[in-house]
Amino acid sequence: MLFGRAFITLTLANGCRAGVHFTTRRWEIEQGKTLVLMWADAIGVIDINLANLTARGLRRINEIAKNYEGGNTLTWTPGFGLAPGDYVLCISDRWSTDESPKLSVSRGSLQDNTPRDTSDESSGNGSEDGGLTPNAAAGIGVGSTLGGILLLGLVAFLVYHGRQNRTKLEDREAGERDKGKREQKEPQVDTHGVF
C-alpha cells in the first residue's frame, strides 16, 4: 500500500511537466527558404537534429543546433545537397524530446548549421516567451523534491525491514545450531546397559 501511494505521488509529480515540444505552425521544407523553428517548455539548453526516416527507423543526418541557449526560436535554411526522402526534426533538452511531423524533401537541399536567435523577430514585441513561468518552475522543483524524498523514504523503509528479517532469520539459525551443539555435548545415560 505504501509503495502504491509513493508510485502514484511520483507519477503525478513527474506528469505535471509537459516537456519540450515544437510549436512551429508551418512545416514546409523548401530549398533556400527559411524555416522558423519554435518550441516551448524547454529546461536549459536544447539540441536540434535532422533525422532521416528509413525502414529501420530514424537515422540522424545532421546537427542543426547543439547546446543552444538563444531563446525559443531558431531559423534554419535548407540548402542544396539533402537527398530526397522523408525527414524529422528532433528537439531535446536533456529531460525530454519531441519530433516534428514528417517532412518530405522532393529535391536536394542542405541546411545552414549556423543557428540564429529570432525570438524578438518572430514574436513581435518579444513578450511571447513560451518558456516556463517562475511559478511553473517552482512547482516542478517542489514536486521533484517531494518525489525524491518519498523515493528515499521508500528505499530506507525497504532496507530497514530487509535487515530486520535477515536478523530474525540469522537469530533463528544460530539458535538451532546452538541447540544441536548442546544436545551433542550433554552426556547421555545408557539405559540399555547391564545392571
Coordinates of N, CA and C in Angstrom, one line a residue:
M1 N 0.8 -1.2 0.0 CA 0.0 0.0 0.0 C 0.9 1.3 0.0
L2 N 1.9 1.2 0.8 CA 2.8 2.4 0.9 C 3.5 2.6 -0.5
F3 N 3.9 1.5 -1.1 CA 4.6 1.6 -2.4 C 3.6 2.1 -3.5
G4 N 2.4 1.7 -3.4 CA 1.4 2.2 -4.4 C 1.2 3.7 -4.2
R5 N 1.1 4.2 -3.0 CA 1.0 5.7 -2.8 C 2.2 6.4 -3.3
A6 N 3.4 5.9 -3.0 CA 4.6 6.5 -3.4 C 4.7 6.6 -4.9
F7 N 4.3 5.5 -5.6 CA 4.3 5.4 -7.1 C 3.4 6.4 -7.7
I8 N 2.2 6.5 -7.1 CA 1.2 7.5 -7.6 C 1.7 8.9 -7.4
T9 N 2.3 9.2 -6.2 CA 2.8 10.6 -6.0 C 3.9 10.9 -7.0
L10 N 4.8 10.0 -7.2 CA 5.9 10.2 -8.1 C 5.4 10.4 -9.5
T11 N 4.4 9.6 -9.9 CA 3.8 9.7 -11.3 C 3.2 11.1 -11.4
L12 N 2.4 11.5 -10.5 CA 1.8 12.9 -10.5 C 2.8 14.0 -10.6
A13 N 3.8 13.9 -9.8 CA 4.9 14.9 -9.7 C 5.6 15.0 -11.1
N14 N 5.9 13.9 -11.7 CA 6.6 13.9 -13.0 C 5.6 14.2 -14.1
G15 N 4.4 14.0 -14.0 CA 3.4 14.2 -15.1 C 3.0 15.7 -15.2
C16 N 3.3 16.5 -14.3 CA 2.9 17.9 -14.3 C 3.7 18.7 -15.4
R17 N 4.8 18.2 -15.8 CA 5.6 18.9 -16.8 C 5.4 18.3 -18.1
A18 N 5.0 19.1 -19.1 CA 4.8 18.6 -20.5 C 6.1 18.2 -21.2
G19 N 7.2 18.9 -20.9 CA 8.4 18.7 -21.6 C 8.5 19.6 -22.8
V20 N 9.7 19.6 -23.4 CA 10.0 20.4 -24.6 C 9.2 19.9 -25.7
H21 N 8.6 20.8 -26.5 CA 7.8 20.4 -27.7 C 7.8 21.5 -28.7
F22 N 7.8 21.1 -30.0 CA 7.7 22.1 -31.0 C 6.4 22.8 -31.1
T23 N 6.4 24.2 -31.3 CA 5.2 24.9 -31.5 C 5.2 25.6 -32.9
T24 N 6.0 25.1 -33.8 CA 6.1 25.7 -35.2 C 4.8 25.4 -35.8
R25 N 4.2 26.4 -36.5 CA 2.9 26.3 -37.2 C 3.0 25.8 -38.6
R26 N 4.1 26.2 -39.4 CA 4.2 25.7 -40.8 C 5.5 24.9 -40.9
W27 N 5.2 23.7 -41.4 CA 6.3 22.7 -41.5 C 6.5 22.4 -43.0
E28 N 7.1 23.3 -43.7 CA 7.4 23.1 -45.1 C 8.9 23.3 -45.4
I29 N 9.6 22.3 -45.8 CA 11.0 22.4 -46.2 C 11.1 22.6 -47.6
E30 N 11.7 23.8 -48.0 CA 12.0 24.0 -49.4 C 13.4 24.5 -49.5
Q31 N 14.0 24.2 -50.6 CA 15.4 24.5 -50.9 C 15.5 26.1 -50.9
G32 N 16.4 26.6 -50.0 CA 16.7 28.0 -50.0 C 15.7 28.8 -49.2
K33 N 14.6 28.3 -48.7 CA 13.6 29.0 -47.9 C 13.8 28.8 -46.4
T34 N 13.7 29.8 -45.7 CA 14.0 29.7 -44.2 C 12.8 29.1 -43.5
L35 N 13.1 28.2 -42.6 CA 12.0 27.6 -41.8 C 12.3 28.1 -40.3
V36 N 11.3 28.7 -39.7 CA 11.4 29.2 -38.4 C 10.9 28.1 -37.4
L37 N 11.9 27.6 -36.6 CA 11.5 26.5 -35.6 C 11.2 27.2 -34.3
M38 N 10.1 26.8 -33.7 CA 9.7 27.4 -32.4 C 9.4 26.2 -31.5
W39 N 9.6 26.4 -30.2 CA 9.3 25.4 -29.2 C 9.0 26.0 -27.9
A40 N 8.5 25.2 -27.0 CA 8.1 25.7 -25.6 C 8.5 24.7 -24.6
D41 N 8.5 25.1 -23.3 CA 8.7 24.2 -22.2 C 10.1 23.6 -22.1
A42 N 11.1 24.2 -22.7 CA 12.5 23.7 -22.6 C 13.1 24.1 -21.3
I43 N 13.9 23.2 -20.7 CA 14.6 23.5 -19.5 C 16.1 23.4 -19.8
G44 N 16.7 24.6 -19.8 CA 18.1 24.6 -20.1 C 18.4 24.7 -21.6
V45 N 19.6 24.2 -22.0 CA 19.9 24.2 -23.4 C 19.2 23.1 -24.2
I46 N 19.1 23.4 -25.5 CA 18.4 22.4 -26.3 C 19.4 21.9 -27.5
D47 N 19.1 20.8 -28.0 CA 19.7 20.3 -29.2 C 18.7 20.0 -30.3
I48 N 18.9 20.4 -31.5 CA 18.0 20.1 -32.6 C 18.8 19.3 -33.7
N49 N 18.3 18.2 -34.1 CA 18.9 17.3 -35.1 C 17.9 17.0 -36.2
L50 N 18.5 16.8 -37.4 CA 17.7 16.4 -38.5 C 17.9 14.9 -38.7
A51 N 16.8 14.1 -38.7 CA 16.9 12.7 -38.9 C 16.1 12.2 -40.1
N52 N 16.7 11.2 -40.8 CA 16.1 10.6 -41.9 C 15.2 9.5 -41.5
L53 N 14.0 9.4 -42.0 CA 13.1 8.3 -41.8 C 13.4 7.2 -42.7
T54 N 13.8 6.0 -42.2 CA 14.1 4.9 -43.0 C 13.2 3.7 -42.6
A55 N 13.3 2.6 -43.3 CA 12.5 1.4 -42.9 C 12.9 0.9 -41.6
R56 N 14.2 1.2 -41.2 CA 14.7 0.7 -39.9 C 14.4 1.7 -38.7
G57 N 13.8 2.9 -39.0 CA 13.6 3.9 -38.0 C 14.3 5.2 -38.4
L58 N 14.6 6.0 -37.3 CA 15.3 7.2 -37.5 C 16.8 7.1 -37.6
R59 N 17.4 7.8 -38.5 CA 18.8 7.9 -38.7 C 19.2 9.3 -38.7
R60 N 20.1 9.7 -37.7 CA 20.5 11.1 -37.6 C 21.3 11.5 -38.8
I61 N 21.0 12.6 -39.4 CA 21.7 13.1 -40.6 C 22.6 14.3 -40.2
N62 N 22.1 15.3 -39.5 CA 22.8 16.5 -39.3 C 22.4 17.2 -38.0
E63 N 23.3 17.8 -37.4 CA 23.1 18.6 -36.2 C 22.8 20.0 -36.6
I64 N 21.6 20.5 -36.2 CA 21.2 21.9 -36.6 C 21.6 22.8 -35.4
A65 N 21.4 22.4 -34.2 CA 21.8 23.2 -33.0 C 22.3 22.3 -31.9
K66 N 23.3 22.7 -31.2 CA 23.8 21.9 -30.1 C 24.1 22.9 -28.9
N67 N 23.5 22.5 -27.8 CA 23.6 23.4 -26.6 C 23.1 24.8 -26.8
Y68 N 22.0 24.9 -27.6 CA 21.5 26.2 -28.0 C 20.8 26.9 -26.8
E69 N 21.2 28.2 -26.5 CA 20.6 28.9 -25.4 C 19.9 30.2 -25.8
G70 N 19.7 30.4 -27.1 CA 19.3 31.7 -27.6 C 17.8 32.0 -27.6
G71 N 17.0 31.3 -26.8 CA 15.5 31.6 -26.8 C 14.7 30.4 -27.2
N72 N 13.5 30.7 -27.7 CA 12.6 29.6 -28.1 C 12.3 29.6 -29.6
T73 N 13.2 30.2 -30.4 CA 13.0 30.2 -31.8 C 14.4 30.1 -32.4
L74 N 14.5 29.5 -33.6 CA 15.7 29.4 -34.4 C 15.3 29.3 -35.9
T75 N 16.1 30.0 -36.7 CA 15.8 29.9 -38.1 C 16.8 28.9 -38.7
W76 N 16.3 28.1 -39.7 CA 17.1 27.1 -40.4 C 16.8 27.2 -41.8
T77 N 17.8 27.3 -42.7 CA 17.6 27.3 -44.1 C 18.2 26.1 -44.8
P78 N 17.3 25.2 -45.3 CA 17.9 24.1 -46.1 C 18.5 24.6 -47.4
G79 N 19.6 24.1 -47.7 CA 20.3 24.5 -49.0 C 20.3 23.3 -49.9
F80 N 21.3 23.2 -50.8 CA 21.5 22.2 -51.7 C 22.1 21.0 -51.1
G81 N 21.8 19.8 -51.6 CA 22.6 18.6 -51.3 C 21.9 17.6 -50.4
L82 N 20.7 17.9 -49.8 CA 20.0 16.9 -49.0 C 19.2 16.0 -49.9
A83 N 19.4 14.7 -49.7 CA 18.8 13.7 -50.6 C 17.3 13.7 -50.5
P84 N 16.6 13.5 -51.5 CA 15.1 13.4 -51.4 C 14.7 12.3 -50.5
G85 N 13.7 12.5 -49.7 CA 13.2 11.5 -48.8 C 12.4 12.2 -47.7
D86 N 12.1 11.4 -46.7 CA 11.3 11.8 -45.5 C 12.2 12.1 -44.3
Y87 N 12.0 13.2 -43.7 CA 12.8 13.6 -42.6 C 12.0 14.0 -41.4
V88 N 12.6 14.1 -40.2 CA 12.0 14.6 -39.0 C 13.0 15.4 -38.2
L89 N 12.6 16.5 -37.7 CA 13.4 17.3 -36.8 C 13.2 16.9 -35.4
C90 N 14.3 16.6 -34.6 CA 14.2 16.2 -33.2 C 14.8 17.3 -32.3
I91 N 14.0 17.6 -31.3 CA 14.5 18.6 -30.3 C 14.6 17.9 -28.9
S92 N 15.6 18.2 -28.2 CA 15.7 17.6 -26.8 C 16.4 18.6 -25.9
D93 N 16.0 18.5 -24.6 CA 16.5 19.5 -23.6 C 17.2 18.7 -22.4
R94 N 17.6 17.5 -22.6 CA 18.3 16.6 -21.6 C 17.2 16.0 -20.7
W95 N 16.0 16.5 -20.7 CA 14.9 15.9 -19.9 C 13.8 15.3 -20.7
S96 N 13.6 15.8 -21.9 CA 12.5 15.3 -22.7 C 12.9 15.6 -24.2
T97 N 12.1 14.9 -25.1 CA 12.4 15.1 -26.5 C 11.0 15.2 -27.2
D98 N 11.1 15.8 -28.5 CA 9.9 15.9 -29.3 C 10.4 15.8 -30.8
E99 N 9.5 15.4 -31.6 CA 9.8 15.3 -33.0 C 8.8 16.1 -33.8
S100 N 9.2 16.6 -35.0 CA 8.3 17.4 -35.9 C 7.5 16.4 -36.6
P101 N 6.5 16.8 -37.3 CA 5.8 15.9 -38.2 C 6.7 15.5 -39.4
K102 N 6.3 14.5 -40.1 CA 7.2 14.0 -41.2 C 7.3 15.1 -42.3
L103 N 8.5 15.4 -42.7 CA 8.9 16.4 -43.6 C 9.4 15.8 -44.9
S104 N 8.8 16.0 -46.0 CA 9.2 15.3 -47.3 C 10.0 16.3 -48.1
V105 N 11.2 15.8 -48.6 CA 12.0 16.6 -49.5 C 12.0 15.9 -50.8
S106 N 11.6 16.7 -51.8 CA 11.5 16.1 -53.2 C 12.7 16.4 -54.0
R107 N 13.4 17.4 -53.7 CA 14.7 17.7 -54.5 C 15.7 18.0 -53.4
G108 N 17.0 18.0 -53.8 CA 18.1 18.1 -52.9 C 18.1 19.5 -52.2
S109 N 18.5 19.4 -51.0 CA 18.7 20.7 -50.2 C 19.7 20.3 -49.1
L110 N 20.3 21.4 -48.5 CA 21.3 21.2 -47.4 C 21.1 22.3 -46.4
Q111 N 21.2 22.1 -45.2 CA 20.9 23.1 -44.2 C 22.1 23.9 -43.8
D112 N 21.8 25.1 -43.3 CA 22.8 26.0 -42.8 C 22.9 25.7 -41.3
N113 N 24.1 25.3 -40.8 CA 24.3 24.9 -39.4 C 24.4 26.1 -38.5
T114 N 24.3 27.3 -38.9 CA 24.5 28.4 -38.1 C 23.2 28.8 -37.4
P115 N 23.0 28.6 -36.1 CA 21.8 29.0 -35.5 C 21.7 30.5 -35.4
R116 N 20.5 31.0 -35.4 CA 20.3 32.4 -35.3 C 19.1 32.6 -34.4
D117 N 19.2 33.4 -33.4 CA 18.1 33.7 -32.4 C 17.2 34.7 -33.1
T118 N 15.9 34.3 -33.2 CA 14.9 35.1 -33.8 C 13.7 35.4 -32.9
S119 N 13.9 35.2 -31.6 CA 12.8 35.4 -30.7 C 12.2 36.7 -30.7
D120 N 13.0 37.8 -30.9 CA 12.4 39.1 -31.0 C 11.7 39.4 -32.3
E121 N 12.2 38.8 -33.4 CA 11.7 39.0 -34.7 C 10.3 38.2 -34.9
S122 N 10.2 37.0 -34.4 CA 9.0 36.2 -34.7 C 7.9 36.6 -33.7
S123 N 8.2 37.1 -32.5 CA 7.1 37.3 -31.6 C 6.6 38.7 -31.6
G124 N 7.1 39.6 -32.4 CA 6.6 40.9 -32.5 C 7.3 41.8 -31.4
N125 N 6.7 41.9 -30.2 CA 7.2 42.7 -29.2 C 8.1 41.9 -28.2
G126 N 8.3 40.7 -28.4 CA 9.2 39.9 -27.5 C 8.5 39.4 -26.3
S127 N 7.2 39.7 -26.1 CA 6.5 39.3 -24.8 C 6.1 37.8 -24.8
E128 N 6.1 37.2 -26.0 CA 5.6 35.8 -26.1 C 6.8 34.9 -26.0
D129 N 7.2 34.7 -24.7 CA 8.4 33.9 -24.5 C 8.3 32.4 -24.7
G130 N 7.2 31.9 -24.2 CA 6.9 30.4 -24.3 C 7.7 29.6 -23.3
G131 N 8.6 30.2 -22.5 CA 9.3 29.4 -21.5 C 8.5 29.2 -20.3
L132 N 9.1 28.6 -19.3 CA 8.4 28.3 -18.0 C 8.3 29.6 -17.2
T133 N 7.1 29.8 -16.6 CA 7.0 30.9 -15.7 C 7.7 30.6 -14.4
P134 N 8.0 31.6 -13.5 CA 8.6 31.3 -12.3 C 7.7 30.3 -11.4
N135 N 6.4 30.5 -11.4 CA 5.5 29.6 -10.6 C 5.6 28.2 -11.1
A136 N 5.7 28.0 -12.5 CA 5.7 26.6 -13.0 C 7.1 26.0 -12.7
A137 N 8.2 26.8 -12.7 CA 9.5 26.2 -12.4 C 9.5 25.9 -10.9
A138 N 8.9 26.7 -10.1 CA 8.9 26.4 -8.6 C 8.1 25.2 -8.4
G139 N 6.9 25.0 -9.0 CA 6.1 23.8 -8.9 C 6.8 22.6 -9.3
I140 N 7.6 22.6 -10.4 CA 8.4 21.5 -10.8 C 9.4 21.1 -9.8
G141 N 10.1 22.2 -9.3 CA 11.1 22.0 -8.2 C 10.5 21.3 -7.0
V142 N 9.4 21.8 -6.5 CA 8.8 21.3 -5.3 C 8.3 19.9 -5.5
G143 N 7.7 19.6 -6.7 CA 7.2 18.3 -7.0 C 8.4 17.3 -7.1
S144 N 9.4 17.7 -7.7 CA 10.6 16.8 -7.9 C 11.3 16.5 -6.5
T145 N 11.3 17.6 -5.7 CA 11.9 17.4 -4.4 C 11.1 16.4 -3.5
L146 N 9.8 16.6 -3.5 CA 8.9 15.7 -2.7 C 9.0 14.3 -3.3
G147 N 9.0 14.2 -4.6 CA 9.1 12.8 -5.1 C 10.4 12.2 -4.7
G148 N 11.5 12.9 -4.7 CA 12.8 12.4 -4.3 C 12.8 11.9 -2.9
I149 N 12.2 12.8 -2.0 CA 12.1 12.5 -0.6 C 11.3 11.2 -0.4
L150 N 10.2 11.1 -1.0 CA 9.3 9.9 -0.9 C 10.0 8.7 -1.4
L151 N 10.8 8.8 -2.5 CA 11.5 7.7 -3.0 C 12.6 7.2 -2.0
L152 N 13.3 8.2 -1.5 CA 14.4 7.9 -0.5 C 13.7 7.2 0.8
G153 N 12.6 7.7 1.2 CA 11.9 7.1 2.3 C 11.5 5.7 2.1
L154 N 11.0 5.4 0.9 CA 10.6 4.1 0.5 C 11.8 3.2 0.5
V155 N 12.9 3.6 0.0 CA 14.1 2.8 -0.1 C 14.6 2.5 1.4
A156 N 14.6 3.5 2.2 CA 15.0 3.4 3.6 C 14.1 2.4 4.3
F157 N 12.8 2.5 4.1 CA 11.8 1.5 4.7 C 12.1 0.1 4.3
L158 N 12.3 -0.1 3.0 CA 12.6 -1.4 2.5 C 13.9 -2.0 3.0
V159 N 14.9 -1.2 3.1 CA 16.2 -1.6 3.7 C 16.1 -2.0 5.1
Y160 N 15.4 -1.2 5.9 CA 15.2 -1.4 7.3 C 14.5 -2.7 7.5
H161 N 13.4 -3.0 6.8 CA 12.7 -4.2 7.0 C 13.4 -5.4 6.5
G162 N 14.2 -5.2 5.5 CA 15.0 -6.3 5.0 C 16.1 -6.7 6.0
R163 N 16.7 -5.7 6.7 CA 17.7 -6.0 7.7 C 17.0 -6.7 8.9
Q164 N 15.8 -6.3 9.3 CA 15.1 -6.9 10.4 C 14.8 -8.3 10.1
N165 N 14.3 -8.6 8.9 CA 14.0 -10.0 8.5 C 15.3 -10.8 8.5
R166 N 16.4 -10.3 8.0 CA 17.6 -11.0 8.0 C 18.1 -11.3 9.4
T167 N 18.0 -10.3 10.3 CA 18.5 -10.5 11.7 C 17.7 -11.6 12.3
K168 N 16.3 -11.6 12.1 CA 15.5 -12.7 12.7 C 15.9 -14.0 12.2
L169 N 16.1 -14.1 10.9 CA 16.5 -15.4 10.3 C 17.8 -15.9 10.8
E170 N 18.8 -15.0 11.0 CA 20.1 -15.3 11.5 C 20.0 -15.8 12.9
D171 N 19.2 -15.1 13.8 CA 19.0 -15.5 15.2 C 18.4 -16.9 15.3
R172 N 17.4 -17.1 14.4 CA 16.7 -18.4 14.4 C 17.7 -19.5 14.0
E173 N 18.5 -19.3 13.0 CA 19.5 -20.3 12.6 C 20.6 -20.5 13.6
A174 N 21.0 -19.4 14.3 CA 22.0 -19.5 15.4 C 21.4 -20.3 16.5
G175 N 20.2 -20.1 16.9 CA 19.5 -20.8 18.0 C 19.5 -22.3 17.7
E176 N 19.1 -22.7 16.4 CA 19.1 -24.1 16.1 C 20.4 -24.7 16.1
R177 N 21.5 -24.0 15.7 CA 22.8 -24.5 15.7 C 23.3 -24.8 17.2
D178 N 23.0 -23.8 18.0 CA 23.4 -23.9 19.4 C 22.7 -25.1 20.1
K179 N 21.4 -25.2 19.8 CA 20.6 -26.3 20.4 C 21.2 -27.7 19.9
G180 N 21.6 -27.8 18.7 CA 22.2 -29.0 18.2 C 23.5 -29.3 18.9
K181 N 24.3 -28.3 19.1 CA 25.6 -28.5 19.8 C 25.4 -28.9 21.2
R182 N 24.5 -28.3 21.9 CA 24.2 -28.6 23.3 C 23.7 -30.1 23.4
E183 N 22.9 -30.5 22.5 CA 22.5 -31.9 22.5 C 23.6 -32.9 22.3
Q184 N 24.6 -32.5 21.5 CA 25.7 -33.4 21.3 C 26.6 -33.5 22.5
K185 N 26.8 -32.4 23.2 CA 27.8 -32.3 24.3 C 27.2 -32.9 25.6
E186 N 25.9 -33.0 25.8 CA 25.3 -33.5 27.0 C 25.6 -35.0 27.1
P187 N 26.0 -35.4 28.3 CA 26.2 -36.9 28.4 C 24.9 -37.6 28.4
Q188 N 24.9 -38.7 27.7 CA 23.6 -39.4 27.5 C 23.7 -40.7 28.4
V189 N 22.7 -40.9 29.1 CA 22.6 -42.0 30.0 C 22.3 -43.3 29.2
D190 N 23.1 -44.3 29.5 CA 22.9 -45.6 28.8 C 21.8 -46.4 29.5
T191 N 20.7 -46.4 29.0 CA 19.6 -47.2 29.6 C 19.5 -48.6 29.1
H192 N 20.3 -49.0 28.2 CA 20.3 -50.3 27.7 C 21.4 -51.2 28.3
G193 N 22.1 -50.6 29.1 CA 23.3 -51.4 29.7 C 22.8 -52.4 30.7
V194 N 23.8 -53.2 31.2 CA 23.5 -54.2 32.2 C 23.7 -53.7 33.6
F195 N 22.8 -54.2 34.6 CA 22.9 -53.7 36.0 C 23.4 -54.8 36.8

